[in-house]
Structures are given as C-alpha cells and as structure tokens.
PDB file of C-alpha atoms in Angstrom:
ATOM      1  CA  MET A1464      -5.795  -6.080  15.694  1.00 37.00           C
ATOM      2  CA  ALA A1465      -5.106  -9.068  17.146  1.00 37.00           C
ATOM      3  CA  PHE A1466      -6.158 -12.005  14.695  1.00 39.00           C
ATOM      4  CA  ASP A1467      -5.811 -15.004  17.162  1.00 40.00           C
ATOM      5  CA  ASP A1468      -8.809 -13.939  18.844  1.00 45.00           C
ATOM      6  CA  PRO A1469     -12.002 -15.835  18.513  1.00 37.00           C
ATOM      7  CA  GLY A1470     -14.061 -12.619  17.347  1.00 49.00           C
ATOM      8  CA  SER A1471     -11.615 -11.309  15.102  1.00 78.00           C
ATOM      9  CA  SER A1472     -11.468 -11.511  11.089  1.00 88.00           C
ATOM     10  CA  ARG A1473      -9.192 -13.593   9.079  1.00 94.00           C
ATOM     11  CA  VAL A1474      -7.135 -11.285   6.993  1.00 97.00           C
ATOM     12  CA  ILE A1475      -4.777 -12.708   4.381  1.00 97.00           C
ATOM     13  CA  LEU A1476      -1.908 -10.754   2.452  1.00 98.00           C
ATOM     14  CA  LEU A1477      -1.468 -11.809  -0.942  1.00 98.00           C
ATOM     15  CA  LEU A1478       1.936 -10.441  -2.510  1.00 97.00           C
ATOM     16  CA  GLY A1479       3.104 -10.227  -6.225  1.00 93.00           C
ATOM     17  CA  SER A1480       6.008  -9.072  -7.523  1.00 88.00           C
ATOM     18  CA  ALA A1481       5.157  -5.466  -8.766  1.00 84.00           C
ATOM     19  CA  PRO A1482       7.831  -2.843  -7.744  1.00 84.00           C
ATOM     20  CA  ASP A1483       5.784  -1.395  -4.940  1.00 88.00           C
ATOM     21  CA  VAL A1484       5.158  -4.808  -3.221  1.00 93.00           C
ATOM     22  CA  VAL A1485       8.519  -3.586  -1.276  1.00 91.00           C
ATOM     23  CA  ARG A1486       5.842  -1.094   0.791  1.00 93.00           C
ATOM     24  CA  CYS A1487       5.000  -4.164   3.031  1.00 95.00           C
ATOM     25  CA  GLU A1488       8.339  -4.679   4.284  1.00 93.00           C
ATOM     26  CA  ALA A1489       7.679  -2.266   7.460  1.00 92.00           C
ATOM     27  CA  TRP A1490       4.346  -3.866   8.102  1.00 96.00           C
ATOM     28  CA  PRO A1491       4.028  -5.858  11.269  1.00 96.00           C
ATOM     29  CA  LYS A1492       3.328  -9.553  10.662  1.00 95.00           C
ATOM     30  CA  HIS A1493       0.603  -9.553  13.277  1.00 94.00           C
ATOM     31  CA  ALA A1494      -1.533  -7.510  11.093  1.00 95.00           C
ATOM     32  CA  PHE A1495      -2.089 -10.333   8.966  1.00 96.00           C
ATOM     33  CA  SER A1496      -3.215 -13.890  10.038  1.00 95.00           C
ATOM     34  CA  LYS A1497      -1.025 -15.248   7.338  1.00 96.00           C
ATOM     35  CA  ILE A1498       1.187 -13.690   4.462  1.00 97.00           C
ATOM     36  CA  VAL A1499       0.954 -15.756   0.846  1.00 97.00           C
ATOM     37  CA  ALA A1500       3.450 -15.072  -1.529  1.00 96.00           C
ATOM     38  CA  ILE A1501       3.519 -15.605  -5.497  1.00 95.00           C
ATOM     39  CA  ASN A1502       6.559 -16.960  -7.290  1.00 93.00           C
ATOM     40  CA  ASN A1503       9.375 -14.774  -6.526  1.00 92.00           C
ATOM     41  CA  ALA A1504       7.561 -12.475  -3.804  1.00 93.00           C
ATOM     42  CA  TRP A1505       8.797 -14.806  -1.111  1.00 93.00           C
ATOM     43  CA  ARG A1506      12.080 -12.628  -1.089  1.00 91.00           C
ATOM     44  CA  VAL A1507       9.938  -9.646  -0.270  1.00 93.00           C
ATOM     45  CA  ARG A1508      10.126 -10.297   3.382  1.00 92.00           C
ATOM     46  CA  PRO A1509      11.271 -13.686   5.351  1.00 90.00           C
ATOM     47  CA  ASP A1510       8.337 -14.045   7.281  1.00 92.00           C
ATOM     48  CA  TRP A1511       5.678 -15.337   4.699  1.00 94.00           C
ATOM     49  CA  ASP A1512       3.697 -18.439   5.570  1.00 94.00           C
ATOM     50  CA  LEU A1513       2.889 -19.867   2.203  1.00 94.00           C
ATOM     51  CA  LEU A1514       4.441 -19.831  -1.304  1.00 95.00           C
ATOM     52  CA  VAL A1515       2.220 -20.611  -4.448  1.00 94.00           C
ATOM     53  CA  HIS A1516       4.299 -20.752  -7.631  1.00 92.00           C
ATOM     54  CA  ALA A1517       3.842 -21.687 -11.010  1.00 87.00           C
ATOM     55  CA  GLY A1518       4.401 -25.049 -12.288  1.00 81.00           C
ATOM     56  CA  ASP A1519       7.210 -23.771 -14.755  1.00 80.00           C
ATOM     57  CA  PHE A1520       8.690 -21.682 -11.771  1.00 82.00           C
ATOM     58  CA  PRO A1521      12.586 -22.494 -11.897  1.00 77.00           C
ATOM     59  CA  PRO A1522      13.715 -24.543  -9.087  1.00 86.00           C
ATOM     60  CA  ASP A1523      16.784 -22.568  -8.450  1.00 83.00           C
ATOM     61  CA  ARG A1524      14.410 -19.567  -7.356  1.00 81.00           C
ATOM     62  CA  LEU A1525      12.782 -21.361  -4.652  1.00 84.00           C
ATOM     63  CA  PRO A1526      13.585 -20.987  -1.090  1.00 85.00           C
ATOM     64  CA  ARG A1527      15.978 -23.379   0.385  1.00 77.00           C
ATOM     65  CA  ASP A1528      14.537 -25.684   2.610  1.00 69.00           C
ATOM     66  CA  GLU A1529      16.777 -24.628   5.479  1.00 56.00           C
ATOM     67  CA  THR A1530      15.040 -20.845   5.605  1.00 62.00           C
ATOM     68  CA  LEU A1531      11.280 -22.443   5.447  1.00 67.00           C
ATOM     69  CA  GLN A1532      10.708 -23.108   9.233  1.00 67.00           C
ATOM     70  CA  GLN A1533       7.075 -23.096   9.512  1.00 66.00           C
ATOM     71  CA  ALA A1534       6.469 -22.034   5.756  1.00 77.00           C
ATOM     72  CA  GLN A1535       4.798 -24.428   3.035  1.00 87.00           C
ATOM     73  CA  ILE A1536       5.188 -24.347  -0.826  1.00 88.00           C
ATOM     74  CA  PHE A1537       2.508 -25.068  -2.980  1.00 84.00           C
ATOM     75  CA  SER A1538       2.328 -25.813  -7.031  1.00 83.00           C
ATOM     76  CA  ALA A1539       0.133 -26.847  -9.866  1.00 86.00           C
ATOM     77  CA  GLU A1540      -0.762 -30.544  -7.994  1.00 90.00           C
ATOM     78  CA  HIS A1541      -2.507 -28.008  -5.275  1.00 92.00           C
ATOM     79  CA  TYR A1542      -3.955 -25.135  -7.267  1.00 92.00           C
ATOM     80  CA  VAL A1543      -5.437 -26.825 -10.049  1.00 95.00           C
ATOM     81  CA  PRO A1544      -8.145 -28.702  -7.794  1.00 95.00           C
ATOM     82  CA  ALA A1545      -8.835 -25.209  -6.059  1.00 94.00           C
ATOM     83  CA  GLN A1546      -9.184 -23.570  -9.386  1.00 94.00           C
ATOM     84  CA  ASN A1547     -11.368 -26.154 -11.003  1.00 96.00           C
ATOM     85  CA  ALA A1548     -13.785 -25.497  -7.843  1.00 96.00           C
ATOM     86  CA  PHE A1549     -14.456 -22.178  -9.236  1.00 97.00           C
ATOM     87  CA  GLY A1550     -15.066 -23.380 -12.888  1.00 96.00           C
ATOM     88  CA  GLY A1551     -11.340 -23.812 -14.198  1.00 96.00           C
ATOM     89  CA  PHE A1552      -8.580 -21.837 -15.582  1.00 94.00           C
ATOM     90  CA  VAL A1553     -10.473 -20.759 -18.867  1.00 96.00           C
ATOM     91  CA  TYR A1554     -13.034 -18.602 -17.146  1.00 97.00           C
ATOM     92  CA  ALA A1555     -10.863 -17.777 -13.782  1.00 96.00           C
ATOM     93  CA  GLY A1556      -7.797 -16.849 -15.802  1.00 93.00           C
ATOM     94  CA  GLY A1557      -4.458 -18.597 -16.380  1.00 88.00           C
ATOM     95  CA  THR A1558      -2.323 -16.011 -14.535  1.00 91.00           C
ATOM     96  CA  MET A1559      -0.829 -16.738 -11.049  1.00 92.00           C
ATOM     97  CA  ALA A1560      -2.363 -13.614  -9.330  1.00 94.00           C
ATOM     98  CA  MET A1561      -5.863 -14.913 -10.162  1.00 95.00           C
ATOM     99  CA  THR A1562      -4.610 -18.577  -9.621  1.00 95.00           C
ATOM    100  CA  ALA A1563      -2.974 -17.851  -6.389  1.00 96.00           C
ATOM    101  CA  ALA A1564      -6.044 -16.114  -5.108  1.00 97.00           C
ATOM    102  CA  TYR A1565      -8.470 -18.625  -5.991  1.00 97.00           C
ATOM    103  CA  TRP A1566      -6.423 -21.200  -4.311  1.00 97.00           C
ATOM    104  CA  THR A1567      -6.076 -18.919  -1.254  1.00 97.00           C
ATOM    105  CA  ILE A1568      -9.736 -18.446  -1.030  1.00 98.00           C
ATOM    106  CA  HIS A1569     -10.481 -22.193  -1.488  1.00 97.00           C
ATOM    107  CA  SER A1570      -7.601 -23.556   1.028  1.00 96.00           C
ATOM    108  CA  GLN A1571      -7.439 -20.890   3.660  1.00 96.00           C
ATOM    109  CA  LYS A1572     -11.052 -19.276   3.684  1.00 97.00           C
ATOM    110  CA  PRO A1573      -9.959 -15.802   4.444  1.00 97.00           C
ATOM    111  CA  ASP A1574     -12.680 -13.127   5.518  1.00 97.00           C
ATOM    112  CA  VAL A1575     -10.275 -10.433   3.762  1.00 97.00           C
ATOM    113  CA  LEU A1576      -7.674 -11.239   1.092  1.00 98.00           C
ATOM    114  CA  ALA A1577      -5.567  -8.107   0.587  1.00 98.00           C
ATOM    115  CA  PHE A1578      -3.582  -7.875  -2.603  1.00 98.00           C
ATOM    116  CA  LEU A1579      -0.193  -5.841  -2.712  1.00 97.00           C
ATOM    117  CA  GLY A1580       1.976  -6.013  -5.941  1.00 93.00           C
ATOM    118  CA  CYS A1581      -0.626  -7.566  -8.196  1.00 93.00           C
ATOM    119  CA  ASP A1582      -1.696  -4.590 -10.385  1.00 91.00           C
ATOM    120  CA  MET A1583      -0.376  -6.298 -13.435  1.00 88.00           C
ATOM    121  CA  ILE A1584       0.763  -2.663 -15.074  1.00 83.00           C
ATOM    122  CA  TYR A1585       3.718  -2.878 -16.981  1.00 71.00           C
ATOM    123  CA  ASP A1586       4.107   0.197 -19.204  1.00 68.00           C
ATOM    124  CA  GLN A1587       5.666   2.437 -16.524  1.00 65.00           C
ATOM    125  CA  PRO A1588       9.167   3.327 -17.213  1.00 60.00           C
ATOM    126  CA  GLY A1589      12.097   1.491 -14.738  1.00 61.00           C
ATOM    127  CA  LYS A1590      11.723  -1.804 -13.102  1.00 67.00           C
ATOM    128  CA  THR A1591       8.747  -4.276 -14.200  1.00 62.00           C
ATOM    129  CA  HIS A1592       9.110  -5.868 -10.695  1.00 61.00           C
ATOM    130  CA  PHE A1593      10.767  -5.439  -7.487  1.00 50.00           C
ATOM    131  CA  TYR A1594      13.849  -7.457  -8.433  1.00 52.00           C
ATOM    132  CA  GLY A1595      14.293  -5.850 -11.753  1.00 52.00           C
ATOM    133  CA  ILE A1596      13.070  -6.855 -15.253  1.00 60.00           C
ATOM    134  CA  GLY A1597      10.735  -9.771 -14.922  1.00 57.00           C
ATOM    135  CA  ARG A1598       8.316 -11.768 -17.286  1.00 63.00           C
ATOM    136  CA  ALA A1599       4.937  -9.908 -17.767  1.00 57.00           C
ATOM    137  CA  ASP A1600       2.953 -13.378 -17.141  1.00 61.00           C
ATOM    138  CA  PRO A1601      -0.354 -11.582 -17.563  1.00 57.00           C
ATOM    139  CA  LEU A1602       0.386 -10.117 -21.049  1.00 53.00           C
ATOM    140  CA  ARG A1603       1.671 -13.165 -22.751  1.00 62.00           C
ATOM    141  CA  ASN A1604      -0.750 -14.410 -25.742  1.00 72.00           C
ATOM    142  CA  ASP A1605      -3.317 -16.418 -23.861  1.00 86.00           C
ATOM    143  CA  VAL A1606      -6.795 -16.833 -24.629  1.00 88.00           C
ATOM    144  CA  THR A1607      -7.845 -16.471 -20.900  1.00 90.00           C
ATOM    145  CA  LEU A1608      -6.158 -13.207 -20.515  1.00 88.00           C
ATOM    146  CA  ARG A1609      -7.939 -11.082 -23.026  1.00 90.00           C
ATOM    147  CA  ASP A1610      -9.778  -8.763 -20.294  1.00 93.00           C
ATOM    148  CA  LEU A1611      -7.724  -8.809 -16.977  1.00 93.00           C
ATOM    149  CA  GLU A1612     -10.288  -6.343 -15.509  1.00 95.00           C
ATOM    150  CA  ALA A1613     -13.167  -8.875 -15.988  1.00 96.00           C
ATOM    151  CA  LYS A1614     -11.093 -11.757 -14.649  1.00 96.00           C
ATOM    152  CA  SER A1615     -10.720  -9.644 -11.377  1.00 96.00           C
ATOM    153  CA  ALA A1616     -14.215  -8.828 -11.522  1.00 97.00           C
ATOM    154  CA  ARG A1617     -15.366 -12.374 -11.473  1.00 97.00           C
ATOM    155  CA  LEU A1618     -12.777 -12.985  -8.683  1.00 98.00           C
ATOM    156  CA  LEU A1619     -14.659 -10.803  -6.738  1.00 97.00           C
ATOM    157  CA  VAL A1620     -18.065 -11.846  -6.852  1.00 97.00           C
ATOM    158  CA  GLN A1621     -16.860 -15.512  -6.566  1.00 97.00           C
ATOM    159  CA  ALA A1622     -15.097 -14.372  -3.374  1.00 97.00           C
ATOM    160  CA  LEU A1623     -17.866 -12.611  -2.139  1.00 97.00           C
ATOM    161  CA  LYS A1624     -20.124 -15.657  -2.460  1.00 95.00           C
ATOM    162  CA  ARG A1625     -17.783 -17.497  -0.294  1.00 96.00           C
ATOM    163  CA  ASP A1626     -17.713 -14.696   2.403  1.00 96.00           C
ATOM    164  CA  CYS A1627     -14.711 -13.266   1.414  1.00 97.00           C
ATOM    165  CA  LEU A1628     -13.821  -9.646   0.428  1.00 97.00           C
ATOM    166  CA  CYS A1629     -10.987  -8.863  -1.944  1.00 97.00           C
ATOM    167  CA  ILE A1630      -9.311  -5.469  -1.481  1.00 96.00           C
ATOM    168  CA  ASN A1631      -6.383  -3.663  -3.107  1.00 97.00           C
ATOM    169  CA  LEU A1632      -3.602  -1.986  -0.953  1.00 97.00           C
ATOM    170  CA  SER A1633      -1.895  -0.729  -3.932  1.00 94.00           C
ATOM    171  CA  ASN A1634      -1.072   3.054  -4.087  1.00 90.00           C
ATOM    172  CA  LEU A1635      -0.425   3.229  -7.720  1.00 87.00           C
ATOM    173  CA  PRO A1636      -2.857   5.116  -9.906  1.00 87.00           C
ATOM    174  CA  ARG A1637      -3.618   2.469 -12.088  1.00 88.00           C
ATOM    175  CA  SER A1638      -4.473  -1.413 -11.577  1.00 92.00           C
ATOM    176  CA  ARG A1639      -6.111  -3.996 -13.378  1.00 92.00           C
ATOM    177  CA  LEU A1640      -7.916  -5.133 -10.093  1.00 95.00           C
ATOM    178  CA  VAL A1641     -11.288  -3.581  -9.981  1.00 95.00           C
ATOM    179  CA  PHE A1642     -11.536  -4.258  -6.073  1.00 95.00           C
ATOM    180  CA  PRO A1643     -12.144  -1.485  -3.589  1.00 94.00           C
ATOM    181  CA  ARG A1644      -8.848   0.279  -2.424  1.00 94.00           C
ATOM    182  CA  LEU A1645      -7.640   0.536   1.175  1.00 95.00           C
ATOM    183  CA  THR A1646      -4.202   1.725   2.800  1.00 95.00           C
ATOM    184  CA  PHE A1647      -2.680  -0.435   5.188  1.00 96.00           C
ATOM    185  CA  ASP A1648      -3.546   1.730   8.092  1.00 95.00           C
ATOM    186  CA  GLU A1649      -7.551   1.698   7.092  1.00 95.00           C
ATOM    187  CA  LEU A1650      -7.368  -2.135   6.744  1.00 95.00           C
ATOM    188  CA  THR A1651      -6.076  -2.378  10.052  1.00 92.00           C
ATOM    189  CA  GLY A1652      -8.422  -0.115  11.631  1.00 90.00           C
ATOM    190  CA  LEU A1653     -11.528  -2.200  10.084  1.00 90.00           C
ATOM    191  CA  SER A1654     -13.546  -4.056  12.791  1.00 92.00           C
ATOM    192  CA  PRO A1655     -14.985  -7.253  12.117  1.00 93.00           C
ATOM    193  CA  SER A1656     -18.174  -5.675  11.910  1.00 93.00           C
ATOM    194  CA  ARG A1657     -17.405  -2.871   9.478  1.00 93.00           C
ATOM    195  CA  ILE A1658     -15.656  -5.716   7.094  1.00 95.00           C
ATOM    196  CA  ALA A1659     -19.064  -7.414   7.239  1.00 93.00           C
ATOM    197  CA  ASP A1660     -20.932  -4.364   6.233  1.00 94.00           C
ATOM    198  CA  MET A1661     -18.402  -3.625   3.278  1.00 94.00           C
ATOM    199  CA  LYS A1662     -19.267  -7.050   2.075  1.00 94.00           C
ATOM    200  CA  THR A1663     -23.148  -6.423   2.130  1.00 93.00           C
ATOM    201  CA  GLU A1664     -22.494  -3.009   0.559  1.00 93.00           C
ATOM    202  CA  ILE A1665     -20.704  -4.284  -2.402  1.00 94.00           C
ATOM    203  CA  LEU A1666     -22.815  -7.119  -2.475  1.00 93.00           C
ATOM    204  CA  ALA A1667     -25.936  -5.063  -2.850  1.00 92.00           C
ATOM    205  CA  GLY A1668     -24.434  -3.090  -5.785  1.00 92.00           C
ATOM    206  CA  ILE A1669     -23.488  -6.065  -8.133  1.00 94.00           C
ATOM    207  CA  GLN A1670     -26.005  -6.783 -10.741  1.00 95.00           C
ATOM    208  CA  PHE A1671     -26.230 -10.759  -9.964  1.00 94.00           C
ATOM    209  CA  ASP A1672     -28.719 -11.180 -12.941  1.00 96.00           C
ATOM    210  CA  LYS A1673     -25.299 -10.659 -15.182  1.00 97.00           C
ATOM    211  CA  ALA A1674     -22.980 -12.337 -13.027  1.00 97.00           C
ATOM    212  CA  GLU A1675     -25.484 -15.352 -13.070  1.00 97.00           C
ATOM    213  CA  LYS A1676     -25.954 -15.157 -16.673  1.00 98.00           C
ATOM    214  CA  ALA A1677     -21.896 -15.289 -17.201  1.00 98.00           C
ATOM    215  CA  GLU A1678     -21.792 -18.329 -15.074  1.00 97.00           C
ATOM    216  CA  ALA A1679     -24.660 -20.202 -16.836  1.00 98.00           C
ATOM    217  CA  ILE A1680     -22.644 -19.380 -20.018  1.00 98.00           C
ATOM    218  CA  GLU A1681     -19.700 -20.764 -18.746  1.00 97.00           C
ATOM    219  CA  GLN A1682     -21.210 -24.148 -17.739  1.00 97.00           C
ATOM    220  CA  ASP A1683     -22.977 -24.026 -21.057  1.00 97.00           C
ATOM    221  CA  LEU A1684     -19.968 -24.011 -23.221  1.00 97.00           C
ATOM    222  CA  GLY A1685     -17.877 -26.406 -20.777  1.00 96.00           C
ATOM    223  CA  TYR A1686     -14.637 -25.120 -21.223  1.00 97.00           C
ATOM    224  CA  PHE A1687     -13.445 -27.241 -18.270  1.00 96.00           C
ATOM    225  CA  TYR A1688     -10.362 -29.042 -18.376  1.00 95.00           C
ATOM    226  CA  GLU A1689      -9.426 -31.168 -15.091  1.00 94.00           C
ATOM    227  CA  ASP A1690      -5.751 -31.282 -15.438  1.00 92.00           C
ATOM    228  CA  GLY A1691      -5.650 -27.450 -15.871  1.00 93.00           C
ATOM    229  CA  MET A1692      -4.199 -27.876 -19.434  1.00 93.00           C
ATOM    230  CA  TYR A1693      -6.242 -25.775 -21.553  1.00 92.00           C
ATOM    231  CA  TRP A1694      -3.525 -25.065 -23.792  1.00 91.00           C
ATOM    232  CA  ASN A1695      -4.018 -28.324 -25.098  1.00 94.00           C
ATOM    233  CA  HIS A1696      -7.517 -27.667 -26.161  1.00 95.00           C
ATOM    234  CA  LEU A1697      -7.399 -24.317 -27.787  1.00 93.00           C
ATOM    235  CA  ASP A1698      -9.223 -25.417 -30.862  1.00 94.00           C
ATOM    236  CA  GLU A1699     -12.211 -25.883 -28.890  1.00 95.00           C
ATOM    237  CA  ILE A1700     -12.283 -22.478 -27.236  1.00 95.00           C
ATOM    238  CA  ASP A1701     -13.998 -19.920 -28.913  1.00 96.00           C
ATOM    239  CA  GLU A1702     -12.540 -16.534 -27.778  1.00 94.00           C
ATOM    240  CA  THR A1703     -15.797 -14.366 -28.963  1.00 96.00           C
ATOM    241  CA  HIS A1704     -17.773 -16.237 -26.456  1.00 97.00           C
ATOM    242  CA  LEU A1705     -15.045 -15.722 -23.731  1.00 96.00           C
ATOM    243  CA  ALA A1706     -15.218 -11.935 -24.683  1.00 96.00           C
ATOM    244  CA  ASP A1707     -18.833 -12.054 -24.255  1.00 97.00           C
ATOM    245  CA  ILE A1708     -18.416 -13.456 -20.760  1.00 97.00           C
ATOM    246  CA  ASP A1709     -15.789 -11.017 -19.937  1.00 97.00           C
ATOM    247  CA  ARG A1710     -18.390  -8.189 -20.978  1.00 97.00           C
ATOM    248  CA  LEU A1711     -20.780  -9.637 -18.532  1.00 97.00           C
ATOM    249  CA  TRP A1712     -18.448  -9.929 -15.556  1.00 97.00           C
ATOM    250  CA  ILE A1713     -17.318  -6.647 -15.862  1.00 96.00           C
ATOM    251  CA  SER A1714     -20.600  -5.012 -16.552  1.00 95.00           C
ATOM    252  CA  ALA A1715     -21.733  -6.921 -13.153  1.00 96.00           C
ATOM    253  CA  VAL A1716     -19.703  -5.019 -10.986  1.00 92.00           C
ATOM    254  CA  ASP A1717     -19.118  -1.732 -12.897  1.00 76.00           C
ATOM    255  CA  HIS A1718     -21.576   0.665 -11.221  1.00 60.00           C
ATOM    256  CA  GLY A1719     -21.351  -1.112  -7.644  1.00 53.00           C
ATOM    257  CA  PRO A1720     -20.114   0.842  -4.700  1.00 48.00           C
ATOM    258  CA  ARG A1721     -16.410   1.434  -4.005  1.00 49.00           C
ATOM    259  CA  LEU A1722     -15.443  -0.631  -7.293  1.00 51.00           C
ATOM    260  CA  LEU A1723     -13.297   1.060 -10.119  1.00 41.00           C
ATOM    261  CA  THR A1724     -13.318   4.214  -8.653  1.00 37.00           C
ATOM    262  CA  GLY A1725     -10.418   4.285  -5.784  1.00 36.00           C
ATOM    263  CA  ARG A1726     -10.460   4.997  -2.175  1.00 36.00           C
ATOM    264  CA  GLN A1727     -14.191   5.788  -1.366  1.00 38.00           C
ATOM    265  CA  ALA A1728     -14.079   3.040   0.905  1.00 35.00           C
ATOM    266  CA  ALA A1729     -11.214   4.277   2.963  1.00 34.00           C
ATOM    267  CA  ALA A1730     -13.231   7.879   4.086  1.00 37.00           C
ATOM    268  CA  LYS A1731     -16.409   6.161   5.265  1.00 36.00           C
ATOM    269  CA  SER A1732     -14.700   3.312   6.988  1.00 34.00           C
ATOM    270  CA  LYS A1733     -11.934   5.603   8.662  1.00 37.00           C
ATOM    271  CA  ALA A1734     -14.846   8.171   9.773  1.00 38.00           C
ATOM    272  CA  SER A1735     -17.161   5.634  11.029  1.00 35.00           C
ATOM    273  CA  THR A1736     -14.761   2.847  12.651  1.00 33.00           C
ATOM    274  CA  PRO A1737     -11.896   3.630  15.224  1.00 31.00           C
ATOM    275  CA  ALA A1738      -8.625   2.178  14.901  1.00 30.00           C
ATOM    276  CA  ILE A1739      -8.169  -1.277  16.941  1.00 26.00           C
ATOM    277  CA  PRO A1740      -4.943  -1.357  18.739  1.00 24.00           C
TER     278      PRO A1740
END
C-alpha cells in the first residue's frame, strides 16, 4: 500500500516494549506512514520517525543525536497538552501506552493507529520486555490505572470520535487492549474504503449513552490538572468514582462488533478486500 498517494489511508505504527514487538523488524517501512516508538522501543528498529518518552525516562537511554537524522523526540512538554485535549491523565490513564497513543492521535491525526508490544501482560515466564526485565509501568500503584481494559475502551471511543481506528497487531493470547486484532498482512490488505467501513461498524456497536454518561461524570468531577501532575492531588480524587467511570467505558464497548473477541475482523476484511500491492 503506498501511503503517499492522495487517496491512501494514514496508518501509524505505535511500538511498545513487550517481547513480541521484535516481530516488526522485518515489516517494510513503506507499510506505514510513520512509526512512533515509546520509551525504549526506538531500539527495536532504526527507521522509527517519532519517539515519545516519559518525563522521567533516563537520558542515557535516549538515542544519540547523530543517529536521529529525520526522527524527532517528544516528552512531557508535548504530550501533556495533548492528553489534556482528551480530558487529562486521570481519566485517560497515566501510562505511556495510553499517553503516547493520545499524543499520536492529537498531533499526527492517523486514520489507523496500529499497536504492537503494548499488551501490558506481565505474568508470562521469561522476559517482560524485549530488552530483558523492565519496569511494568502500568502495574504500579496508581489511581489512574485500576482498569487498563477500561482505559483502552475509552481510548478506542475517543479515537473513533476523531476518525481514527485503533487496532492491535499482537498475536499474544491475552491483551489489556480491547481493540480489534489484525495481523500485519491483514492490515496492509485493507483499502481506505474498508477501513472506513470498519470504523462505521464499530461505531454502530458502541453504546454511546454509556460513553456519554462516562464523559459527563468526568466533567462533573473535574479531576483535571493542567500541568499533568495528578499525583499532587490524590487527596482530591475519589477512586470509587473512577471505578464507576471505568465500568461505564468498558460496558460501552463490551458488546460491539470485533471487540474483546479476537480476530473476527480479519476473516471478513480479508474475504471482502483484495490485497493492495
């Protein structure tokens, strides 16, 4: 698929650090309009375009300037305003998979945001990250991360409202992401019209009354901190209210087509859409 054609879709690959992220090493760069790496994931392949790293990411783990060429690096000063545009960290979830995703949707405006290495499953034996044993950021004791599935459900809906479809390229049996799953071959075989159809089908299955109720509660509670430092306001945040919001978000997508159920998207799209060279 040639993504520089006027009629083509803007598909961005978002890379996390789960062990299976290395599957993308052989994928051709031209299959994506851009590749966005999170934290250490810039080390997976040399042709990434954008790096989004946490504010406390160790400077000695960043790529050297001479290796950047056309690549760019972004951190808190860039992603905090983007996160704020989607309601803030308390509701979106203060982990880099969510933060980088919201930043990418806000700044790059993809038609499709394809996740790899972002499943946030850490109870498997062996390596937790592609580089060995790493810090399981989403599992820290954080008021914003009580239900990662709900946070990904919120992201799915917020992305669709901005005409972006989130999909998961993982082939792992479990994931905290509730997005529809596709293989790399299936993704590259999707035409722009089929991507539009998928968005429409998923939107039709979302219970927007619940999503709108969740958004209304978020606004009423007002857990919004412009500097992004919600941890300085923990005494103001009621976890019970956040749990109620999480339940609304997950129930809003729980019965939608293709969600939480695996690869149903693949069979239909592959059968109805020929591969595009």
